[in-house]
Amino acid sequence: MLNAYLFYQDTCEAAFNYYAKVLGGKVDAMMRASDAPADMAAAPGREKTIMHARMSLPDGSVLMASDAPGEQFHKPQGFSISFTVADPAEGERKFNALADGGSVTMPYGKTFWAKGFGMCVDKFGIPWMVNCPADGM
């Protein structure tokens, strides 16, 4: 099994709440830094940040994430989270919701390999590809 683990700059909780709504997921865990044992205490001012979050999606996929401390956070690059849907209209709805407040890299539309495909970076800085494969792909 392969699952994505994302890092945010103190927006993990907002991102996961948004993804649950947009993708139909269920947040299974949202552990704050303040939940850690005393010998692993959070740095002052970081008590409310998320040290681990887990979301289950309707297709059985799992997405996990946390807030990276400022000096350890790096802007995501060199990858995209690929989300596959069966219905092109559903794909377009999900793409538009993910792109809302972010930026569109490739507008959602029909391609030679897909009934619908688009690329965007969401408002939390995470790159996405939404794909509705053509028959047989």
PDB file of C-alpha atoms in Angstrom:
ATOM      1  CA  MET A   1       0.000   0.000   0.000  1.00  0.00           C
ATOM      2  CA  LEU A   2       1.277   3.446  -0.873  1.00  0.00           C
ATOM      3  CA  ASN A   3      -0.091   6.530   0.894  1.00  0.00           C
ATOM      4  CA  ALA A   4       0.829  10.192   0.594  1.00  0.00           C
ATOM      5  CA  TYR A   5       2.073  12.093   3.653  1.00  0.00           C
ATOM      6  CA  LEU A   6       1.890  15.861   3.259  1.00  0.00           C
ATOM      7  CA  PHE A   7       3.535  18.637   5.238  1.00  0.00           C
ATOM      8  CA  TYR A   8       1.962  22.045   5.766  1.00  0.00           C
ATOM      9  CA  GLN A   9       3.110  25.361   7.145  1.00  0.00           C
ATOM     10  CA  ASP A  10       0.624  25.439  10.040  1.00  0.00           C
ATOM     11  CA  THR A  11      -2.465  24.901   7.825  1.00  0.00           C
ATOM     12  CA  CYS A  12      -2.864  21.123   8.177  1.00  0.00           C
ATOM     13  CA  GLU A  13      -6.111  21.265  10.151  1.00  0.00           C
ATOM     14  CA  ALA A  14      -7.747  23.730   7.730  1.00  0.00           C
ATOM     15  CA  ALA A  15      -6.526  21.732   4.731  1.00  0.00           C
ATOM     16  CA  PHE A  16      -7.841  18.421   6.034  1.00  0.00           C
ATOM     17  CA  ASN A  17     -11.205  19.896   6.971  1.00  0.00           C
ATOM     18  CA  TYR A  18     -11.415  21.322   3.437  1.00  0.00           C
ATOM     19  CA  TYR A  19     -10.361  18.063   1.768  1.00  0.00           C
ATOM     20  CA  ALA A  20     -12.920  16.114   3.826  1.00  0.00           C
ATOM     21  CA  LYS A  21     -15.636  18.358   2.419  1.00  0.00           C
ATOM     22  CA  VAL A  22     -14.326  18.459  -1.167  1.00  0.00           C
ATOM     23  CA  LEU A  23     -13.225  14.838  -1.526  1.00  0.00           C
ATOM     24  CA  GLY A  24     -15.845  13.224   0.691  1.00  0.00           C
ATOM     25  CA  GLY A  25     -13.223  12.007   3.151  1.00  0.00           C
ATOM     26  CA  LYS A  26     -13.432  11.341   6.862  1.00  0.00           C
ATOM     27  CA  VAL A  27     -10.810  12.725   9.231  1.00  0.00           C
ATOM     28  CA  ASP A  28      -9.905   9.717  11.374  1.00  0.00           C
ATOM     29  CA  ALA A  29      -7.226  11.391  13.499  1.00  0.00           C
ATOM     30  CA  MET A  30      -6.100  14.925  14.276  1.00  0.00           C
ATOM     31  CA  MET A  31      -3.363  14.832  16.908  1.00  0.00           C
ATOM     32  CA  ARG A  32      -2.056  18.169  18.163  1.00  0.00           C
ATOM     33  CA  ALA A  33       1.478  18.814  19.337  1.00  0.00           C
ATOM     34  CA  SER A  34       0.008  19.418  22.798  1.00  0.00           C
ATOM     35  CA  ASP A  35      -1.125  15.751  22.831  1.00  0.00           C
ATOM     36  CA  ALA A  36       2.494  14.534  22.884  1.00  0.00           C
ATOM     37  CA  PRO A  37       4.066  13.183  26.096  1.00  0.00           C
ATOM     38  CA  ALA A  38       5.813  15.719  28.343  1.00  0.00           C
ATOM     39  CA  ASP A  39       9.264  14.575  27.205  1.00  0.00           C
ATOM     40  CA  MET A  40       8.274  15.474  23.632  1.00  0.00           C
ATOM     41  CA  ALA A  41       6.699  18.828  24.447  1.00  0.00           C
ATOM     42  CA  ALA A  42       6.009  21.186  21.564  1.00  0.00           C
ATOM     43  CA  ALA A  43       8.063  24.315  21.122  1.00  0.00           C
ATOM     44  CA  PRO A  44       6.411  27.356  22.710  1.00  0.00           C
ATOM     45  CA  GLY A  45       3.649  28.664  20.454  1.00  0.00           C
ATOM     46  CA  ARG A  46       3.362  25.358  18.503  1.00  0.00           C
ATOM     47  CA  GLU A  47       1.056  23.519  20.928  1.00  0.00           C
ATOM     48  CA  LYS A  48      -1.986  23.788  18.624  1.00  0.00           C
ATOM     49  CA  THR A  49      -0.194  22.663  15.464  1.00  0.00           C
ATOM     50  CA  ILE A  50      -0.980  19.228  14.054  1.00  0.00           C
ATOM     51  CA  MET A  51       1.641  16.554  14.641  1.00  0.00           C
ATOM     52  CA  HIS A  52      -0.331  13.887  12.761  1.00  0.00           C
ATOM     53  CA  ALA A  53      -3.572  13.755  10.798  1.00  0.00           C
ATOM     54  CA  ARG A  54      -5.165  10.858   8.949  1.00  0.00           C
ATOM     55  CA  MET A  55      -8.049  10.913   6.476  1.00  0.00           C
ATOM     56  CA  SER A  56      -9.880   7.983   4.883  1.00  0.00           C
ATOM     57  CA  LEU A  57     -11.371   8.525   1.436  1.00  0.00           C
ATOM     58  CA  PRO A  58     -14.430   6.667   0.090  1.00  0.00           C
ATOM     59  CA  ASP A  59     -12.294   4.571  -2.302  1.00  0.00           C
ATOM     60  CA  GLY A  60     -10.165   3.229   0.567  1.00  0.00           C
ATOM     61  CA  SER A  61      -7.260   5.625   0.008  1.00  0.00           C
ATOM     62  CA  VAL A  62      -5.592   7.228   2.996  1.00  0.00           C
ATOM     63  CA  LEU A  63      -4.077  10.693   3.154  1.00  0.00           C
ATOM     64  CA  MET A  64      -1.845  11.649   6.076  1.00  0.00           C
ATOM     65  CA  ALA A  65      -0.199  14.928   7.041  1.00  0.00           C
ATOM     66  CA  SER A  66       1.213  17.222   9.705  1.00  0.00           C
ATOM     67  CA  ASP A  67       2.400  20.766  10.266  1.00  0.00           C
ATOM     68  CA  ALA A  68       6.151  21.021   9.771  1.00  0.00           C
ATOM     69  CA  PRO A  69       8.031  23.386  12.064  1.00  0.00           C
ATOM     70  CA  GLY A  70       8.893  26.595  10.193  1.00  0.00           C
ATOM     71  CA  GLU A  71      12.572  25.807   9.694  1.00  0.00           C
ATOM     72  CA  GLN A  72      11.716  22.293   8.431  1.00  0.00           C
ATOM     73  CA  PHE A  73       8.962  23.319   6.010  1.00  0.00           C
ATOM     74  CA  HIS A  74       9.762  23.364   2.313  1.00  0.00           C
ATOM     75  CA  LYS A  75       7.324  24.394  -0.386  1.00  0.00           C
ATOM     76  CA  PRO A  76       6.000  21.257  -2.121  1.00  0.00           C
ATOM     77  CA  GLN A  77       7.610  20.639  -5.495  1.00  0.00           C
ATOM     78  CA  GLY A  78       8.392  17.768  -7.810  1.00  0.00           C
ATOM     79  CA  PHE A  79       5.142  15.846  -7.206  1.00  0.00           C
ATOM     80  CA  SER A  80       1.349  16.068  -7.421  1.00  0.00           C
ATOM     81  CA  ILE A  81      -1.364  14.233  -5.564  1.00  0.00           C
ATOM     82  CA  SER A  82      -3.282  12.370  -8.269  1.00  0.00           C
ATOM     83  CA  PHE A  83      -7.007  11.970  -7.662  1.00  0.00           C
ATOM     84  CA  THR A  84      -8.932   9.664 -10.024  1.00  0.00           C
ATOM     85  CA  VAL A  85     -12.690   9.828 -10.555  1.00  0.00           C
ATOM     86  CA  ALA A  86     -15.057   7.795 -12.753  1.00  0.00           C
ATOM     87  CA  ASP A  87     -17.359  10.633 -13.839  1.00  0.00           C
ATOM     88  CA  PRO A  88     -15.954  13.654 -15.735  1.00  0.00           C
ATOM     89  CA  ALA A  89     -18.541  16.031 -14.228  1.00  0.00           C
ATOM     90  CA  GLU A  90     -17.584  14.903 -10.722  1.00  0.00           C
ATOM     91  CA  GLY A  91     -13.941  15.368 -11.686  1.00  0.00           C
ATOM     92  CA  GLU A  92     -14.594  18.915 -12.809  1.00  0.00           C
ATOM     93  CA  ARG A  93     -16.445  19.740  -9.557  1.00  0.00           C
ATOM     94  CA  LYS A  94     -13.612  18.367  -7.447  1.00  0.00           C
ATOM     95  CA  PHE A  95     -10.985  20.081  -9.600  1.00  0.00           C
ATOM     96  CA  ASN A  96     -12.755  23.453  -9.317  1.00  0.00           C
ATOM     97  CA  ALA A  97     -13.054  23.060  -5.542  1.00  0.00           C
ATOM     98  CA  LEU A  98      -9.370  22.136  -5.174  1.00  0.00           C
ATOM     99  CA  ALA A  99      -8.311  25.028  -7.446  1.00  0.00           C
ATOM    100  CA  ASP A 100     -10.512  27.554  -5.592  1.00  0.00           C
ATOM    101  CA  GLY A 101      -8.194  30.063  -3.940  1.00  0.00           C
ATOM    102  CA  GLY A 102      -5.134  28.418  -5.494  1.00  0.00           C
ATOM    103  CA  SER A 103      -3.814  28.370  -9.044  1.00  0.00           C
ATOM    104  CA  VAL A 104      -4.588  26.374 -12.175  1.00  0.00           C
ATOM    105  CA  THR A 105      -1.620  24.785 -13.913  1.00  0.00           C
ATOM    106  CA  MET A 106      -3.699  23.040 -16.605  1.00  0.00           C
ATOM    107  CA  PRO A 107      -7.445  23.732 -16.888  1.00  0.00           C
ATOM    108  CA  TYR A 108      -9.746  20.738 -16.470  1.00  0.00           C
ATOM    109  CA  GLY A 109     -10.922  19.365 -19.788  1.00  0.00           C
ATOM    110  CA  LYS A 110     -10.981  16.440 -22.167  1.00  0.00           C
ATOM    111  CA  THR A 111      -7.618  15.175 -23.402  1.00  0.00           C
ATOM    112  CA  PHE A 112      -6.549  12.384 -25.720  1.00  0.00           C
ATOM    113  CA  TRP A 113      -5.983  10.132 -22.669  1.00  0.00           C
ATOM    114  CA  ALA A 114      -8.823  11.221 -20.400  1.00  0.00           C
ATOM    115  CA  LYS A 115     -12.497  12.152 -20.333  1.00  0.00           C
ATOM    116  CA  GLY A 116     -11.325  14.941 -18.041  1.00  0.00           C
ATOM    117  CA  PHE A 117      -7.980  16.023 -16.612  1.00  0.00           C
ATOM    118  CA  GLY A 118      -6.664  19.112 -14.860  1.00  0.00           C
ATOM    119  CA  MET A 119      -3.757  20.254 -12.733  1.00  0.00           C
ATOM    120  CA  CYS A 120      -3.797  22.852  -9.964  1.00  0.00           C
ATOM    121  CA  VAL A 121      -2.140  23.961  -6.758  1.00  0.00           C
ATOM    122  CA  ASP A 122      -4.643  24.358  -3.937  1.00  0.00           C
ATOM    123  CA  LYS A 123      -4.843  27.288  -1.524  1.00  0.00           C
ATOM    124  CA  PHE A 124      -2.657  25.342   0.916  1.00  0.00           C
ATOM    125  CA  GLY A 125       0.167  24.972  -1.639  1.00  0.00           C
ATOM    126  CA  ILE A 126      -0.412  21.295  -2.507  1.00  0.00           C
ATOM    127  CA  PRO A 127      -0.238  20.330  -6.209  1.00  0.00           C
ATOM    128  CA  TRP A 128      -3.099  18.161  -7.507  1.00  0.00           C
ATOM    129  CA  MET A 129      -3.991  16.290 -10.688  1.00  0.00           C
ATOM    130  CA  VAL A 130      -7.642  15.329 -11.125  1.00  0.00           C
ATOM    131  CA  ASN A 131      -8.089  12.592 -13.700  1.00  0.00           C
ATOM    132  CA  CYS A 132     -11.126  10.883 -15.215  1.00  0.00           C
ATOM    133  CA  PRO A 133      -9.491   8.246 -17.419  1.00  0.00           C
ATOM    134  CA  ALA A 134     -10.766   7.391 -20.873  1.00  0.00           C
ATOM    135  CA  ASP A 135     -12.172   3.878 -21.280  1.00  0.00           C
ATOM    136  CA  GLY A 136      -9.403   1.329 -21.248  1.00  0.00           C
ATOM    137  CA  MET A 137      -6.805   3.654 -19.710  1.00  0.00           C
TER     138      MET A 137
END
